[in-house]
């Protein structure tokens, strides 16, 4: 039997860590795929919304 789940567990967890706030979120991986940035939704918002 293949053991892919165990093998990939640690790397998958690291892929969920936001590069901005260093916190793991499920949204980080989705944003990485969609936008190419390893950031969570909160950091994405702060980058997208321009401070006045
Ligand atoms: Zn973040």
GROMACS .gro file of C-alpha atoms in nm, residues 12-46:
model
   35
   12UNK     CA    1   0.136   2.017   0.348
   13UNK     CA    2   0.130   2.190   0.684
   14UNK     CA    3   0.414   2.418   0.578
   15UNK     CA    4   0.228   2.503   0.259
   16UNK     CA    5  -0.055   2.641   0.470
   17UNK     CA    6   0.164   2.896   0.649
   18UNK     CA    7   0.111   3.257   0.542
   19UNK     CA    8   0.436   3.433   0.449
   20UNK     CA    9   0.309   3.761   0.593
   21UNK     CA   10   0.181   3.664   0.937
   22UNK     CA   11   0.348   3.320   0.964
   23UNK     CA   12   0.018   3.163   1.059
   24UNK     CA   13  -0.134   2.854   0.901
   25UNK     CA   14  -0.467   2.900   0.731
   26UNK     CA   15  -0.661   2.679   0.495
   27UNK     CA   16  -0.700   2.979   0.265
   28UNK     CA   17  -0.323   3.012   0.216
   29UNK     CA   18  -0.299   2.718  -0.019
   30UNK     CA   19  -0.600   2.834  -0.217
   31UNK     CA   20  -0.450   3.182  -0.254
   32UNK     CA   21  -0.118   3.031  -0.360
   33UNK     CA   22  -0.291   2.840  -0.637
   34UNK     CA   23  -0.514   3.130  -0.746
   35UNK     CA   24  -0.281   3.429  -0.705
   36UNK     CA   25   0.068   3.284  -0.665
   37UNK     CA   26   0.108   3.440  -0.321
   38UNK     CA   27   0.143   3.236  -0.001
   39UNK     CA   28  -0.080   3.463   0.203
   40UNK     CA   29  -0.397   3.421   0.404
   41UNK     CA   30  -0.722   3.600   0.332
   42UNK     CA   31  -0.650   3.866   0.596
   43UNK     CA   32  -0.310   3.956   0.449
   44UNK     CA   33  -0.453   3.942   0.099
   45UNK     CA   34  -0.711   4.199   0.200
   46UNK     CA   35  -0.452   4.427   0.357
   0.00000   0.00000   0.00000
